Tab-separated table of C-alpha atoms and ligand atoms in Angstrom:
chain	number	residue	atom	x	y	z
B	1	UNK	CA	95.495	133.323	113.243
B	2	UNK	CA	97.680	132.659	116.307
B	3	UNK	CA	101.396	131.287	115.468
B	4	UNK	CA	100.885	127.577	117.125
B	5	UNK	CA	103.714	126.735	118.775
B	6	UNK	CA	102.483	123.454	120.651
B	7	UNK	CA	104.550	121.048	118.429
B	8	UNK	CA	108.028	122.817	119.130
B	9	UNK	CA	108.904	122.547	122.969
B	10	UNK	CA	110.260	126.016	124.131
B	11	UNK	CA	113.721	124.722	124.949
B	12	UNK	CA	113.808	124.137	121.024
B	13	UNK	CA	114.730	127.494	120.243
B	14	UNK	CA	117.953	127.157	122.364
B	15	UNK	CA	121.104	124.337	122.199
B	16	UNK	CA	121.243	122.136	120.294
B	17	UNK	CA	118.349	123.149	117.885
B	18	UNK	CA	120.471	126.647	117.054
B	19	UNK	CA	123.256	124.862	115.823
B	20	UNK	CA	121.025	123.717	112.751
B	21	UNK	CA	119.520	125.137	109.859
B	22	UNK	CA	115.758	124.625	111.051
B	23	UNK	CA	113.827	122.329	113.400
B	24	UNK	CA	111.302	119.461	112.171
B	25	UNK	CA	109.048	118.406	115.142
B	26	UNK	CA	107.274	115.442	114.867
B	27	UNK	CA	104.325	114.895	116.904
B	28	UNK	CA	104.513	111.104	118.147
B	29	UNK	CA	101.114	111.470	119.823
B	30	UNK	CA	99.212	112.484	116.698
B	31	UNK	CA	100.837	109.465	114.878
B	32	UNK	CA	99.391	107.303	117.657
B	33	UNK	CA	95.914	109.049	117.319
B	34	UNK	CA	96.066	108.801	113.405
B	35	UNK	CA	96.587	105.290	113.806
B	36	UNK	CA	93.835	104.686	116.536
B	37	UNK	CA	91.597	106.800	114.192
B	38	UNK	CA	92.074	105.144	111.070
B	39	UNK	CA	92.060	100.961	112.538
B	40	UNK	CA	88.442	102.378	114.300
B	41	UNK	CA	87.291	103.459	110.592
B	42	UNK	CA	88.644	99.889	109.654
B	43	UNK	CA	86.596	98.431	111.501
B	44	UNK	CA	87.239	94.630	111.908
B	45	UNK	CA	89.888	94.836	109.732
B	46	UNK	CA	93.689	93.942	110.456
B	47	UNK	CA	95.090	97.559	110.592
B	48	UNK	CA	98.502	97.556	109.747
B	49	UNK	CA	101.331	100.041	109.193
B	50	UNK	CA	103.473	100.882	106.120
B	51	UNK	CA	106.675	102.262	106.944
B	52	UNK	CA	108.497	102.316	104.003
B	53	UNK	CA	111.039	104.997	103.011
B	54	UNK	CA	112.067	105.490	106.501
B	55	UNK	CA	108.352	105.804	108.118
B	56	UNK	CA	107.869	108.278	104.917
B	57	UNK	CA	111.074	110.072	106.153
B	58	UNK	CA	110.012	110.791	110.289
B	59	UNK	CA	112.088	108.143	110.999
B	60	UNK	CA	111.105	104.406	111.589
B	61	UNK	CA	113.264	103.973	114.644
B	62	UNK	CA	111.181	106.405	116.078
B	63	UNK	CA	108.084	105.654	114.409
B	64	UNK	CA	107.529	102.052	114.515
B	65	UNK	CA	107.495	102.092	118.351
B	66	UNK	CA	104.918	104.199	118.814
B	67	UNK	CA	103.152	102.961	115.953
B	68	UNK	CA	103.217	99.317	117.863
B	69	UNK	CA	102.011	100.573	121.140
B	70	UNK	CA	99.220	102.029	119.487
B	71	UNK	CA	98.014	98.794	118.427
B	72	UNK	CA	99.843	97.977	114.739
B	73	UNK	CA	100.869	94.021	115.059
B	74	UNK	CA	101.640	94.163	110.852
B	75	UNK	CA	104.064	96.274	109.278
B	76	UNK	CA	104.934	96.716	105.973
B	77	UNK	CA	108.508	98.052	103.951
B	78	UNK	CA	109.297	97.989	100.356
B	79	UNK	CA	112.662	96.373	100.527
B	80	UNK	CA	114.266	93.761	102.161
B	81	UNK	CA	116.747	95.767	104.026
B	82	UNK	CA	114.012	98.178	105.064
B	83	UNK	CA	112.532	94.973	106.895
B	84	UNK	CA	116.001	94.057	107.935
B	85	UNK	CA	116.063	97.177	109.982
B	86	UNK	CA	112.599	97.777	111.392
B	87	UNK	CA	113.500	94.303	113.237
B	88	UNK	CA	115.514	96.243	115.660
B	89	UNK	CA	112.644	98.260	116.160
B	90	UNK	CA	109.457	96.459	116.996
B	91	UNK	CA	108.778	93.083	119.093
B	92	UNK	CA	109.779	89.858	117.795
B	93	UNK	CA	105.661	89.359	117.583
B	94	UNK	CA	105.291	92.311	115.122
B	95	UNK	CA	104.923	90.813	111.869
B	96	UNK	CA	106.888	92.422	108.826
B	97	UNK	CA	106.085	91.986	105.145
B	98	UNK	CA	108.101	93.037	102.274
B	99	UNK	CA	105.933	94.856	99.704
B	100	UNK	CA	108.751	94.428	96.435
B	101	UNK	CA	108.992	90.458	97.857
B	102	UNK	CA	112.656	89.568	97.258
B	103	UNK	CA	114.896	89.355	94.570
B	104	UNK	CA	116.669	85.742	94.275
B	105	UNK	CA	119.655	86.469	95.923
B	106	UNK	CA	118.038	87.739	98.714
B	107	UNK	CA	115.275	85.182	99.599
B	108	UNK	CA	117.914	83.904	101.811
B	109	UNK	CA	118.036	87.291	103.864
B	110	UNK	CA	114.457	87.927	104.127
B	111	UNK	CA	113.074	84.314	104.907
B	112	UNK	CA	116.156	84.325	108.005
B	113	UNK	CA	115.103	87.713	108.959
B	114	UNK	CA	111.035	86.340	109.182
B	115	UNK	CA	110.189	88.772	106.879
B	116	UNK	CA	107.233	87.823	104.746
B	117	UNK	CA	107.844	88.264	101.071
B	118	UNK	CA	104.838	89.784	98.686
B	119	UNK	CA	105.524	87.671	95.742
B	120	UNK	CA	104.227	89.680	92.420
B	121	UNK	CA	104.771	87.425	89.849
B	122	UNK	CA	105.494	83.617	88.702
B	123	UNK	CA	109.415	83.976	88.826
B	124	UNK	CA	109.450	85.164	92.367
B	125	UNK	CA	106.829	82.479	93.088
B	126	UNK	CA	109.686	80.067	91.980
B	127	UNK	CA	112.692	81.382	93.639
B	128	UNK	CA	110.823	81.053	97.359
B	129	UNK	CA	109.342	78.138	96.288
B	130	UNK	CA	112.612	76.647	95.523
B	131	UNK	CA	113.702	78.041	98.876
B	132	UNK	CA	111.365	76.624	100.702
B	133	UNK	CA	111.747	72.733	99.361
B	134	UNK	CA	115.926	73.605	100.339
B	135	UNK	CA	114.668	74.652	103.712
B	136	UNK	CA	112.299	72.108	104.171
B	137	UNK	CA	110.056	73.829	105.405
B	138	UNK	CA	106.714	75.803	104.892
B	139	UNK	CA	106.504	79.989	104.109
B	140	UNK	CA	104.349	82.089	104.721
B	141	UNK	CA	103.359	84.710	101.595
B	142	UNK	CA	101.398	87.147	100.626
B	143	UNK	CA	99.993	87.594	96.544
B	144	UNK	CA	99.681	90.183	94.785
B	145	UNK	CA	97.443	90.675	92.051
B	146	UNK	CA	97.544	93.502	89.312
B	147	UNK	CA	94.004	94.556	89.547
B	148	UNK	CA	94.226	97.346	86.989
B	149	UNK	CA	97.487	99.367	88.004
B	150	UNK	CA	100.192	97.618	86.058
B	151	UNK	CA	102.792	97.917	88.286
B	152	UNK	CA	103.021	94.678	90.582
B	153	UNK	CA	101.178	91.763	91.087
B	154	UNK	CA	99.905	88.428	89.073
B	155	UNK	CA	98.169	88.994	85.655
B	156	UNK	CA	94.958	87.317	85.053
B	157	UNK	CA	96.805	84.509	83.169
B	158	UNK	CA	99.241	84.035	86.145
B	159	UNK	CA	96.840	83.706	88.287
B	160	UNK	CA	94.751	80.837	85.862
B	161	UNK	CA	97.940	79.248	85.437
B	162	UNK	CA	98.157	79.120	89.570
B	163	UNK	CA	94.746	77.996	89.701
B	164	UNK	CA	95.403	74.997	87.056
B	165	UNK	CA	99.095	73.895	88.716
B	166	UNK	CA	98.480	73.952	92.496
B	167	UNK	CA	102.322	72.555	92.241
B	168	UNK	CA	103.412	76.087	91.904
B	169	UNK	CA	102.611	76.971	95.222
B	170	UNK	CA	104.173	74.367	96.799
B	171	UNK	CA	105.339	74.490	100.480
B	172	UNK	CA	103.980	78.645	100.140
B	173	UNK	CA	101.128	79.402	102.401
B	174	UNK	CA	98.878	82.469	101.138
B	175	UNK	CA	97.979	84.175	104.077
B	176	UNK	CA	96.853	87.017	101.818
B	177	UNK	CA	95.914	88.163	98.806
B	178	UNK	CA	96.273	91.900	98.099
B	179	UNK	CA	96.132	94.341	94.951
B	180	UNK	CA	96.408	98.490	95.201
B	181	UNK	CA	94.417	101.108	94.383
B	182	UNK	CA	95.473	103.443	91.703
B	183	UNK	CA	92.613	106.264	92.545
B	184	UNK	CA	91.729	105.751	95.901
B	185	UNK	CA	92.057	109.414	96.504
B	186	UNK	CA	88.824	110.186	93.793
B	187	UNK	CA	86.506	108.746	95.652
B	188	UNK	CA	84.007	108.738	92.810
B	189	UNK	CA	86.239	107.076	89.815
B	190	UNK	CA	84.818	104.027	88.822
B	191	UNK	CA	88.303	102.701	88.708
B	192	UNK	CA	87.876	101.803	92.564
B	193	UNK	CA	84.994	99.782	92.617
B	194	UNK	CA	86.061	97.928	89.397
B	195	UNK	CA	89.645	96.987	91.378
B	196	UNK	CA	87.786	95.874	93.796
B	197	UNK	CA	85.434	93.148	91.697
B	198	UNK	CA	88.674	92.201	90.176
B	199	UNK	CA	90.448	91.255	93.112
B	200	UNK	CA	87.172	89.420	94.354
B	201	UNK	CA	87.124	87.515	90.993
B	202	UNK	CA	90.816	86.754	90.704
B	203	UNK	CA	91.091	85.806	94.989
B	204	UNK	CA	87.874	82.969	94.088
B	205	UNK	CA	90.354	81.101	91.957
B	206	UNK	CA	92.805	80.621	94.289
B	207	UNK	CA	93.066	79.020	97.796
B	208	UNK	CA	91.030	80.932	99.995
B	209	UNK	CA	92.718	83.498	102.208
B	210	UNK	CA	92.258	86.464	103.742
B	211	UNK	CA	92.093	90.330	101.143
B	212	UNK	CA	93.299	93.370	101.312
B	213	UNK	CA	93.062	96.201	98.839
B	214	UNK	CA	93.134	99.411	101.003
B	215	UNK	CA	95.710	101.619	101.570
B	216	UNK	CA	94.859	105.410	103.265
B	217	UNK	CA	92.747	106.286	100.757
B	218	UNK	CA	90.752	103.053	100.431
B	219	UNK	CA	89.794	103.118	104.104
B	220	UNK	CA	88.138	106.400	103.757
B	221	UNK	CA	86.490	104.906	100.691
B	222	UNK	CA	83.927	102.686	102.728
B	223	UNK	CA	83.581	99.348	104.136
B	224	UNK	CA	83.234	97.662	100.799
B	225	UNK	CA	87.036	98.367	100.243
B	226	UNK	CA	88.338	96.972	103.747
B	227	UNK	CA	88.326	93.738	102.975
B	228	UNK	CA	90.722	92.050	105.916
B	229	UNK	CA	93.488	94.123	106.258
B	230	UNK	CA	94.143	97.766	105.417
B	231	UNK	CA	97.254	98.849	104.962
B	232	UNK	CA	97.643	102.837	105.424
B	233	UNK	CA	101.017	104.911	105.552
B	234	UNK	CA	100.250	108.671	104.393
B	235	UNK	CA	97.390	109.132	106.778
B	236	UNK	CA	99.335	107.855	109.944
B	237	UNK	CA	101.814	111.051	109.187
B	238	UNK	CA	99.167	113.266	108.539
B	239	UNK	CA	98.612	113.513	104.859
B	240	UNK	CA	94.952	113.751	103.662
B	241	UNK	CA	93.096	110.843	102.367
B	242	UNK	CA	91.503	112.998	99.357
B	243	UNK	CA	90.604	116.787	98.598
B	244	UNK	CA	86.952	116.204	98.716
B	245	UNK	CA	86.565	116.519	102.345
B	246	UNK	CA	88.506	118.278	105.229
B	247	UNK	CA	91.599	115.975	106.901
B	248	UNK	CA	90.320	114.047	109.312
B	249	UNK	CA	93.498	113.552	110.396
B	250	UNK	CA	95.918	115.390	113.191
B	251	UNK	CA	99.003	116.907	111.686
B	252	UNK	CA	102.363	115.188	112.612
B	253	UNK	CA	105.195	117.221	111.110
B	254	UNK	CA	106.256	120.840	111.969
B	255	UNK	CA	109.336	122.878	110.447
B	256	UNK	CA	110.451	125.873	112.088
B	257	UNK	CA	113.450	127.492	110.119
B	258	UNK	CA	116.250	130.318	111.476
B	259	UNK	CA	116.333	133.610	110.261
B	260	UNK	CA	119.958	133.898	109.413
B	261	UNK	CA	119.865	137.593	108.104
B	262	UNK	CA	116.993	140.279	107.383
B	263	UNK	CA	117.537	143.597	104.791
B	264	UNK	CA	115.429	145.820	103.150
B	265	UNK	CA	114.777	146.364	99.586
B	266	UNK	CA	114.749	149.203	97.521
B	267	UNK	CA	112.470	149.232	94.097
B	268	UNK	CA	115.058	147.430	91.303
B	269	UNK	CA	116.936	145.619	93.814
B	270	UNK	CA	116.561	141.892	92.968
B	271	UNK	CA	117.115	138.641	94.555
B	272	UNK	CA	118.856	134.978	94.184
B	273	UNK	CA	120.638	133.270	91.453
B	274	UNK	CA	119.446	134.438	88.126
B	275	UNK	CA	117.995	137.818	89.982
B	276	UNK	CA	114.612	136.115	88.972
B	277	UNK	CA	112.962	138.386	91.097
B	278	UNK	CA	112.731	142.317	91.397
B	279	UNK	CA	111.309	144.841	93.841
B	280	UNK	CA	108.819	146.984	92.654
B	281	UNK	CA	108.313	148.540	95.938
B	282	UNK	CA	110.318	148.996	99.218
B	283	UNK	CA	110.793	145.768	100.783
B	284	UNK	CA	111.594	144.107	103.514
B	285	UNK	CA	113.211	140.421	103.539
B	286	UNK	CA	114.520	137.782	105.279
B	287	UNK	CA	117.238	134.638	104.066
B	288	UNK	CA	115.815	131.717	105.818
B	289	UNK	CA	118.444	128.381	106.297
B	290	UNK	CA	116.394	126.215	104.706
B	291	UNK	CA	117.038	124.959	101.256
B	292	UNK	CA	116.709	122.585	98.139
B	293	UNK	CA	119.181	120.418	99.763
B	294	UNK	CA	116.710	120.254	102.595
B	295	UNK	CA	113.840	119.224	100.470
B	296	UNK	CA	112.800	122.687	99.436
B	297	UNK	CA	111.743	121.925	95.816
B	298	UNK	CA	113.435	124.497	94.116
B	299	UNK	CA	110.381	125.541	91.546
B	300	UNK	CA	108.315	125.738	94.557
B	301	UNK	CA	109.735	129.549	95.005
B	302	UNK	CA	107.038	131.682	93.600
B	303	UNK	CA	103.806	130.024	95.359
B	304	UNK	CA	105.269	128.615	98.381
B	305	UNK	CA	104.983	130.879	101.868
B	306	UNK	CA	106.987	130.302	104.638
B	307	UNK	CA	104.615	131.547	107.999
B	308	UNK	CA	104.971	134.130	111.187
B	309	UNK	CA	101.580	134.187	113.270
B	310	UNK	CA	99.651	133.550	110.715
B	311	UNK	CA	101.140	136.228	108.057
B	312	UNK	CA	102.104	134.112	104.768
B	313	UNK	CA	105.526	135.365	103.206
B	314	UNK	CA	106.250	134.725	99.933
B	315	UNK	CA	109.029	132.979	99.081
B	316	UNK	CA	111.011	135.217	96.711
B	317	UNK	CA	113.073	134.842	94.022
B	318	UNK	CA	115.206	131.081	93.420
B	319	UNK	CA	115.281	128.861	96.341
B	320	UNK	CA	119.097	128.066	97.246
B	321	UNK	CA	120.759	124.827	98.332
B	322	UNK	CA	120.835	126.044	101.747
B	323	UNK	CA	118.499	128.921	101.945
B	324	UNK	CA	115.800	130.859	100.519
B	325	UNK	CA	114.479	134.523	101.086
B	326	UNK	CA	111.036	135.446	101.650
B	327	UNK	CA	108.992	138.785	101.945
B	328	UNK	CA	108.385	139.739	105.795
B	329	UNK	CA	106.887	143.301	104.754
B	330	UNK	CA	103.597	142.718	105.833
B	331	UNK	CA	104.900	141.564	109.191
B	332	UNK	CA	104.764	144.641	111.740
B	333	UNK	CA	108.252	145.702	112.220
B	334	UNK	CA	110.255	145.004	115.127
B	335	UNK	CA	108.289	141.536	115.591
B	336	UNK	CA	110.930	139.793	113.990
B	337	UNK	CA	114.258	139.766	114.879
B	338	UNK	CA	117.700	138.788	113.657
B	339	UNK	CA	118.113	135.411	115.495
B	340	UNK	CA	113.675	134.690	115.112
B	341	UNK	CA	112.173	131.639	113.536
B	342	UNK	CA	109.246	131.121	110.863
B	343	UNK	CA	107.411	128.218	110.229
B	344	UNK	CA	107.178	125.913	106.864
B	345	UNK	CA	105.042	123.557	108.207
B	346	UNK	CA	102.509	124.345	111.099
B	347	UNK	CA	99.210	122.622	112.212
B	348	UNK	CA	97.592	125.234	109.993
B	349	UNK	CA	99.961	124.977	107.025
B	350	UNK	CA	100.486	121.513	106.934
B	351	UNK	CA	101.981	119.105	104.551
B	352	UNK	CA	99.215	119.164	101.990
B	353	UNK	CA	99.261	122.891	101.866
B	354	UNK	CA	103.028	123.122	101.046
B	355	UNK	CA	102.300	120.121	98.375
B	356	UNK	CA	99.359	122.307	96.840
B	357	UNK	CA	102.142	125.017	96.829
B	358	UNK	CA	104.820	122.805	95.178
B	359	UNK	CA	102.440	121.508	92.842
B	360	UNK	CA	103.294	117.713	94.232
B	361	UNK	CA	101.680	115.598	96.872
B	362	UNK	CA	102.014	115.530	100.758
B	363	UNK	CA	103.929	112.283	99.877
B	364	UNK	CA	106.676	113.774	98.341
B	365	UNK	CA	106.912	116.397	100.947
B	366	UNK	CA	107.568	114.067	103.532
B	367	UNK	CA	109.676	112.116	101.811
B	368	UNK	CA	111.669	114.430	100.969
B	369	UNK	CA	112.050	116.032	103.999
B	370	UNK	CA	115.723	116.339	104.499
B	371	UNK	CA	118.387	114.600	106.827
B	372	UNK	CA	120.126	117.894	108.433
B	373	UNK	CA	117.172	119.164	109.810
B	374	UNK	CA	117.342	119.066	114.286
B	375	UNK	CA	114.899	116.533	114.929
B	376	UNK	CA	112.722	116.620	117.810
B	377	UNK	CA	109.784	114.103	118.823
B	378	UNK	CA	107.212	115.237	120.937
B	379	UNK	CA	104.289	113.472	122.401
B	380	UNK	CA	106.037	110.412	123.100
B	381	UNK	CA	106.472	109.844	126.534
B	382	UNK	CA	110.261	109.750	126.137
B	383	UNK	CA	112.606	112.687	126.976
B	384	UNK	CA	111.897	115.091	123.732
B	385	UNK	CA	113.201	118.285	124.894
B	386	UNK	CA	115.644	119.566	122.808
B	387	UNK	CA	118.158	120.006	125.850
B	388	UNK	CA	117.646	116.492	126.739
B	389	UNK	CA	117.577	115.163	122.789
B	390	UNK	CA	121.787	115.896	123.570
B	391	UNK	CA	124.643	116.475	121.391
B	392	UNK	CA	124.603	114.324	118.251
B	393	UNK	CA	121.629	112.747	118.864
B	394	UNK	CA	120.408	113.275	115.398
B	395	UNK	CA	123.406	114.796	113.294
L	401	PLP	C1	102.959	102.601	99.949
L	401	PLP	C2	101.928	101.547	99.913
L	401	PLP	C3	100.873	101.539	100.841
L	401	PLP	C4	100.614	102.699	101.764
L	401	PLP	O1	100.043	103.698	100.978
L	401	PLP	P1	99.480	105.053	101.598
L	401	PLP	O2	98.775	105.694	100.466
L	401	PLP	O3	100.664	105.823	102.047
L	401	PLP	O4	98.590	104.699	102.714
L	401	PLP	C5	100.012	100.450	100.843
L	401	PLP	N1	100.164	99.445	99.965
L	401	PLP	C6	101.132	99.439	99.031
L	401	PLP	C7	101.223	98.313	98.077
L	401	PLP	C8	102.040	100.492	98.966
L	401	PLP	O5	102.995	100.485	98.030
């Protein structure tokens, strides 16, 4: 296995990139192809784009762009100040809707902003319908209906009691009706199909509009689940839609970390805080300057590998706020040097691999992904090159 070095432009290893602890590349041209490929396997479907949590931490200034010019029109955040601050981001066209819907003392905020609130139960129903009568004007919505998760949406009985006092929806235009899958990545738990009937059932008793139940996962799950609008995140950044069959998609993410020091090991010698872990043999090692505080779980020492063309080595002993050590033994000596990189993330090692590793999911890895990192977007179109990414472009 060859070390793949397309994500991480060669002027990477030099200025500005040294100054930092490692380099996360982010491949905006696999983010555009992960998009094309998923709104194809939608179908006729609205595809739109969740970019919550910061694009899932790759950065929605950078994100949402792209993510537009490769065809998104709908976007979706959790929070009203999430939607506040994609605005600056995509064209005044670009729709934006607010998964959590607003609390009451924002409704103001998000209805100024045009941000389109999910509303997931009968109070917040009330507060933008009470906005809208002071406004004098209509708004557009989206429902939500708890299908099975429990964790937002209209009940069963809120949705009868909708049904029997059209009042409540007064001066609110649905222009959808969504619910979420809680095991979209099994494909074969019955829990999916069963969401779906109930969303079908529960959408019949109110005013027709258009459904949407998918989110990664659920496209991958077949037409049945498309409804008319999908709403993927994970698998626009890479992450797989379930373990049952290979990732379709193209990897997005790379992390390349320093070498800030190499030794070698003599049986007893141990390493980190707690001396967790002891040689049994002559070793050699190397402290890498990546850490917890960089979104290196620390329990993930112990099954976690960090990567030099294609030679896994083990993470040893307790990762460290802003390091960890790992076992370069196996790698012939003299191939690595004092000032040489390894990878953490690679085309080959991706995101799911390190979640495996971790024992979480590829969500949580990208999420976490931390802020000190050098950034560098590739793919693009725009200047990406380290050199030209300039001081303090991403601190
Ligand atoms: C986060 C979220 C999505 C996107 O989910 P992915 O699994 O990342 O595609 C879609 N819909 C809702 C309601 C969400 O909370």
């Amino acid at each position: 296995m060859e070390l793949v070095t397309t994500a991480f432009p060669p002027s990477c290893a030099g200025w500005p990139a040294s100054r930092a602890g490692a380099v996360l590349s982010i491949d905006l041209a696999a983010l555009a192809a992960n998009y094309r490929r998923v709104a194809a396997l939608a179908g006729g479907a609205v595809c739109a784009a969740v970019v919550k949590a910061d694009a899932y931490g790759l950065g929605v200034a950078q994100v949402a762009p792209v993510l537009e010019q490769a065809g998104a029109r709908q976007f979706f955040v959790a929070h009203v100040d999430e939607g506040l601050a994609l605005r600056a981001h995509v064209s005044a066209g670009a729709g934006i809707t607010v998964l959590h819907g607003p609390r009451p003392d924002a409704v103001t905020a998000c209805l100024a902003a045009g941000l389109r609130p999910v509303l997931n139960s009968l109070e917040q129903i009330g507060w933008v319908r009470q906005a809208a009568r002071a406004a004098g004007r209509g708004v557009g919505v989206v429902l939500q209906l708890d299908t099975g998760m429990s964790r937002f949406g209209l009940s069963e009985a809120d949705v009868i009691e909708l049904a029997s006092t059209p009042a409540l929806l007064e001066g609110l235009h649905v222009e959808l009706i969504m619910s979420h899958l809680a095991c979209a990545d099994t494909p074969a738990d019955p829990a999916n199909a069963m969401q779906a009937a109930c969303l079908r059932r529960l959408a019949a008793l109110l005013p027709p509009a258009p459904l949407s139940l998918a989110a990664s996962s659920g496209v991958f799950l077949g037409p049945e689940y498309h409804f008319d609008l999908v709403r993927p995140g994970a698998a626009l950044y890479g992450v797989a839609p379930n373990r049952e069959s290979p990732n379709p998609l193209q990897a997005v993410v790379g992390l390349r970390a320093h070498i800030l020091q190499m030794r070698t090991l003599s049986p007893g010698d141990r390493v980190g805080y707690g001396l967790t872990w002891q040689a049994s043999a002559p070793r050699r090692v190397a402290t890498i300057a990546a850490g917890y505080a960089d979104g290196q779980a620390r329990h993930g020492a112990g099954r976690q590998c960090a990567w030099f063309k294609g030679i896994c080595l083990p993470v040893l002993g307790r990762i460290s706020m802003d390091s960890m050590t790992v076992d370069i033994t196996d790698v012939p000596e003299g191939q690595l040097e004092a000032d040489s990189m390894v990878d953490l993330l690679n085309p080959t090692y991706g995101v799911d691999a390190l979640a495996e590793a971790q024992e979480t999911i590829g969500y949580e890895i990208l999420t976490s992904l931390g802020r000190r990192y050098h950034r560098v977007y590739t793919g693009g179109g725009q200047a990406t090159a380290c050199s030209q990414a300039g001081e303090g472009a991403r601190a």
